[in-house]
């Protein structure tokens, strides 16, 4: 595996992990707070949370699979189209290769060597057109199955975090603990993402926490509303 391909795969895995982890944690946090305030029954909260956890993980995995497969199919379709263009209008495709590398600053004999080298290999020719003309890189289109597994598992792990306090504590205490634990987990995850993407780890962490707290507030308000309706 080349160094660039390895880095692209790492970035893809990180993206999928954060997608599943954050979505699972945030959604289940909102659900358990809503159910907790509406029922004040930890068993019902745990049941609702577990149902949401596995439904969410399967849904996220399915979405990850279909979206990754669609992107991969689109890439392969464009690659096939480039291969056909090379067969049908080779002179035009040679001209495009020459223009691409001319714009990069190559001239004279060096330019001709580059053009001849690329156009002597049909697969290299097509892939060069994909990257230089369409800006589509094969490393960006990960295996759909791997993407689905990564997102699904990370969604389960993330979803369980806001549930754990309800196993050991009473409803009110568990609600507070769930928010604190979830916010801490989101901040750490956001901080790691910020570090890996060379951004501000503090800003990234705070952004994730705010998203999680927004979901928590919405879930709490909905639960409060339905709790009052039920008691009427």
Short mmCIF file of C-alpha atoms in Angstrom, two decimals:
data_model
loop_
_atom_site.label_atom_id
_atom_site.label_comp_id
_atom_site.label_asym_id
_atom_site.label_seq_id
_atom_site.Cartn_x
_atom_site.Cartn_y
_atom_site.Cartn_z
CA UNK A 1 0.00 0.00 0.00
CA UNK A 2 1.40 3.41 -0.96
CA UNK A 3 1.88 6.11 1.67
CA UNK A 4 -0.75 8.38 0.09
CA UNK A 5 -3.23 5.53 -0.19
CA UNK A 6 -2.62 4.61 3.44
CA UNK A 7 -3.26 8.18 4.58
CA UNK A 8 -6.44 8.34 2.48
CA UNK A 9 -7.67 5.10 4.07
CA UNK A 10 -6.90 6.41 7.56
CA UNK A 11 -8.82 9.61 6.82
CA UNK A 12 -11.75 7.57 5.51
CA UNK A 13 -11.79 5.34 8.60
CA UNK A 14 -11.64 8.38 10.89
CA UNK A 15 -14.48 10.06 9.01
CA UNK A 16 -16.66 6.94 9.22
CA UNK A 17 -15.86 6.38 12.89
CA UNK A 18 -16.72 9.95 13.88
CA UNK A 19 -19.88 9.83 11.75
CA UNK A 20 -21.21 6.72 13.49
CA UNK A 21 -19.96 7.60 16.98
CA UNK A 22 -21.31 11.14 17.00
CA UNK A 23 -24.63 10.30 15.38
CA UNK A 24 -25.26 7.36 17.69
CA UNK A 25 -24.32 9.22 20.86
CA UNK A 26 -26.22 12.41 20.04
CA UNK A 27 -29.41 10.69 18.91
CA UNK A 28 -29.59 8.28 21.84
CA UNK A 29 -28.74 11.05 24.31
CA UNK A 30 -31.73 13.04 23.10
CA UNK A 31 -33.97 9.96 23.23
CA UNK A 32 -33.02 8.81 26.74
CA UNK A 33 -33.41 12.29 28.19
CA UNK A 34 -36.80 12.66 26.55
CA UNK A 35 -38.01 9.27 27.77
CA UNK A 36 -36.52 9.80 31.24
CA UNK A 37 -38.29 13.09 31.82
CA UNK A 38 -41.55 11.69 30.42
CA UNK A 39 -41.63 8.43 32.41
CA UNK A 40 -39.03 8.68 35.25
CA UNK A 41 -38.63 4.90 34.86
CA UNK A 42 -35.05 3.74 34.28
CA UNK A 43 -36.13 0.36 32.87
CA UNK A 44 -38.21 2.05 30.19
CA UNK A 45 -35.34 4.44 29.50
CA UNK A 46 -32.90 1.55 29.05
CA UNK A 47 -35.30 -0.35 26.82
CA UNK A 48 -35.96 2.70 24.65
CA UNK A 49 -32.24 3.45 24.52
CA UNK A 50 -31.28 -0.08 23.50
CA UNK A 51 -33.94 -0.19 20.80
CA UNK A 52 -32.74 3.16 19.50
CA UNK A 53 -29.11 1.98 19.67
CA UNK A 54 -29.53 -1.03 17.43
CA UNK A 55 -32.03 0.63 15.11
CA UNK A 56 -29.69 3.60 14.75
CA UNK A 57 -26.62 1.44 14.13
CA UNK A 58 -28.34 -0.63 11.44
CA UNK A 59 -29.74 2.49 9.80
CA UNK A 60 -26.38 4.26 9.84
CA UNK A 61 -24.59 1.18 8.49
CA UNK A 62 -27.12 0.87 5.67
CA UNK A 63 -26.78 4.55 4.76
CA UNK A 64 -22.97 4.30 4.84
CA UNK A 65 -23.06 1.24 2.58
CA UNK A 66 -25.44 2.68 0.01
CA UNK A 67 -23.75 6.09 -0.12
CA UNK A 68 -20.25 4.57 -0.41
CA UNK A 69 -21.42 2.13 -3.08
CA UNK A 70 -23.11 4.90 -5.04
CA UNK A 71 -19.92 7.00 -4.91
CA UNK A 72 -17.78 4.04 -5.95
CA UNK A 73 -20.15 3.15 -8.80
CA UNK A 74 -20.04 6.75 -10.01
CA UNK A 75 -16.24 6.72 -9.97
CA UNK A 76 -16.10 3.45 -11.90
CA UNK A 77 -18.65 4.80 -14.38
CA UNK A 78 -16.53 7.89 -15.01
CA UNK A 79 -13.42 5.73 -15.37
CA UNK A 80 -15.18 3.56 -17.95
CA UNK A 81 -16.23 6.69 -19.83
CA UNK A 82 -12.62 7.89 -19.93
CA UNK A 83 -11.48 4.50 -21.24
CA UNK A 84 -14.08 4.71 -24.00
CA UNK A 85 -12.95 8.22 -24.93
CA UNK A 86 -9.36 6.98 -25.22
CA UNK A 87 -10.53 4.27 -27.62
CA UNK A 88 -12.84 6.48 -29.66
CA UNK A 89 -11.05 9.86 -29.78
CA UNK A 90 -7.42 9.17 -28.81
CA UNK A 91 -6.08 12.31 -30.52
CA UNK A 92 -8.33 14.52 -28.40
CA UNK A 93 -7.35 12.70 -25.22
CA UNK A 94 -3.63 13.03 -26.07
CA UNK A 95 -4.15 16.75 -26.59
CA UNK A 96 -5.82 17.04 -23.19
CA UNK A 97 -2.92 15.23 -21.48
CA UNK A 98 -0.45 17.55 -23.19
CA UNK A 99 -2.45 20.64 -22.11
CA UNK A 100 -2.68 19.41 -18.52
CA UNK A 101 1.07 19.02 -18.13
CA UNK A 102 1.82 22.13 -20.18
CA UNK A 103 -0.15 24.11 -17.60
CA UNK A 104 1.97 22.48 -14.90
CA UNK A 105 5.04 24.09 -16.46
CA UNK A 106 6.51 21.27 -18.54
CA UNK A 107 7.88 22.15 -21.98
CA UNK A 108 9.72 20.67 -24.93
CA UNK A 109 11.25 17.22 -24.72
CA UNK A 110 10.30 16.75 -21.07
CA UNK A 111 6.66 17.40 -21.89
CA UNK A 112 6.73 14.92 -24.77
CA UNK A 113 8.33 12.23 -22.60
CA UNK A 114 5.59 12.67 -20.00
CA UNK A 115 2.83 12.57 -22.62
CA UNK A 116 4.28 9.52 -24.37
CA UNK A 117 4.81 7.67 -21.09
CA UNK A 118 1.25 8.25 -19.90
CA UNK A 119 -0.46 7.54 -23.22
CA UNK A 120 1.50 4.32 -23.72
CA UNK A 121 -0.43 2.74 -20.83
CA UNK A 122 -4.20 2.86 -21.25
CA UNK A 123 -5.00 2.34 -17.56
CA UNK A 124 -2.48 4.97 -16.45
CA UNK A 125 -3.83 7.29 -19.13
CA UNK A 126 -7.42 6.92 -17.92
CA UNK A 127 -6.50 7.29 -14.25
CA UNK A 128 -4.45 10.39 -15.04
CA UNK A 129 -7.46 11.93 -16.76
CA UNK A 130 -9.60 11.05 -13.73
CA UNK A 131 -7.27 12.72 -11.25
CA UNK A 132 -6.08 15.69 -13.31
CA UNK A 133 -9.24 16.54 -15.25
CA UNK A 134 -12.09 15.34 -13.01
CA UNK A 135 -10.21 15.55 -9.67
CA UNK A 136 -11.48 12.11 -8.70
CA UNK A 137 -9.08 9.89 -6.76
CA UNK A 138 -9.59 6.13 -6.28
CA UNK A 139 -8.50 6.36 -2.63
CA UNK A 140 -11.56 8.52 -1.90
CA UNK A 141 -13.96 5.69 -2.70
CA UNK A 142 -13.57 3.15 0.07
CA UNK A 143 -15.03 -0.35 0.15
CA UNK A 144 -18.78 -0.03 0.93
CA UNK A 145 -18.79 -3.07 3.23
CA UNK A 146 -15.90 -1.79 5.32
CA UNK A 147 -17.50 1.63 5.56
CA UNK A 148 -20.79 0.11 6.74
CA UNK A 149 -19.09 -2.02 9.42
CA UNK A 150 -17.04 0.91 10.74
CA UNK A 151 -20.05 3.22 10.95
CA UNK A 152 -22.33 0.55 12.42
CA UNK A 153 -19.94 -0.52 15.19
CA UNK A 154 -18.97 3.04 16.11
CA UNK A 155 -22.67 3.97 16.24
CA UNK A 156 -23.31 1.17 18.75
CA UNK A 157 -20.36 2.21 20.93
CA UNK A 158 -21.37 5.86 20.82
CA UNK A 159 -25.02 5.07 21.56
CA UNK A 160 -24.19 3.08 24.69
CA UNK A 161 -22.36 5.98 26.36
CA UNK A 162 -25.46 7.99 27.41
CA UNK A 163 -27.18 4.75 28.51
CA UNK A 164 -24.58 3.54 31.02
CA UNK A 165 -25.55 5.94 33.88
CA UNK A 166 -29.12 4.60 33.83
CA UNK A 167 -27.81 1.14 34.73
CA UNK A 168 -26.31 2.33 38.02
CA UNK A 169 -28.18 5.48 39.06
CA UNK A 170 -31.67 6.75 39.66
CA UNK A 171 -33.46 8.59 36.87
CA UNK A 172 -32.61 12.17 37.85
CA UNK A 173 -29.00 11.44 38.76
CA UNK A 174 -28.59 9.33 35.62
CA UNK A 175 -29.86 12.18 33.44
CA UNK A 176 -27.23 14.55 34.82
CA UNK A 177 -24.49 11.93 34.58
CA UNK A 178 -25.53 11.03 31.04
CA UNK A 179 -25.18 14.63 29.89
CA UNK A 180 -21.79 15.04 31.60
CA UNK A 181 -20.37 11.75 30.30
CA UNK A 182 -21.71 12.34 26.79
CA UNK A 183 -20.42 15.91 26.67
CA UNK A 184 -16.99 14.73 27.84
CA UNK A 185 -16.90 11.98 25.21
CA UNK A 186 -17.94 14.40 22.49
CA UNK A 187 -15.31 16.93 23.53
CA UNK A 188 -12.54 14.32 23.52
CA UNK A 189 -13.64 13.00 20.11
CA UNK A 190 -13.85 16.51 18.71
CA UNK A 191 -10.44 17.32 20.13
CA UNK A 192 -8.89 14.24 18.52
CA UNK A 193 -10.49 15.12 15.21
CA UNK A 194 -9.15 18.66 15.47
CA UNK A 195 -5.64 17.38 16.18
CA UNK A 196 -5.68 14.93 13.27
CA UNK A 197 -7.04 17.49 10.83
CA UNK A 198 -4.54 20.13 12.00
CA UNK A 199 -7.36 22.38 13.16
CA UNK A 200 -8.11 23.81 16.58
CA UNK A 201 -8.74 20.88 18.92
CA UNK A 202 -10.55 23.13 21.40
CA UNK A 203 -12.88 24.54 18.77
CA UNK A 204 -13.57 21.11 17.32
CA UNK A 205 -14.32 19.72 20.77
CA UNK A 206 -16.64 22.58 21.68
CA UNK A 207 -18.50 22.25 18.36
CA UNK A 208 -19.22 18.58 19.03
CA UNK A 209 -20.36 19.31 22.58
CA UNK A 210 -22.74 22.04 21.39
CA UNK A 211 -24.28 19.70 18.82
CA UNK A 212 -24.78 17.05 21.50
CA UNK A 213 -26.28 19.49 23.99
CA UNK A 214 -28.67 20.82 21.36
CA UNK A 215 -29.98 17.29 20.80
CA UNK A 216 -30.21 16.82 24.57
CA UNK A 217 -32.25 19.99 25.00
CA UNK A 218 -34.61 19.04 22.17
CA UNK A 219 -35.08 15.54 23.61
CA UNK A 220 -35.64 16.94 27.10
CA UNK A 221 -38.26 19.45 25.90
CA UNK A 222 -40.12 16.84 23.87
CA UNK A 223 -40.11 14.46 26.83
CA UNK A 224 -41.30 17.23 29.14
CA UNK A 225 -44.13 18.08 26.75
CA UNK A 226 -45.29 14.49 26.35
CA UNK A 227 -44.94 13.88 30.07
CA UNK A 228 -47.37 16.71 30.77
CA UNK A 229 -49.76 15.49 28.07
CA UNK A 230 -49.78 11.99 29.57
CA UNK A 231 -50.58 13.32 33.04
CA UNK A 232 -53.55 15.36 31.77
#
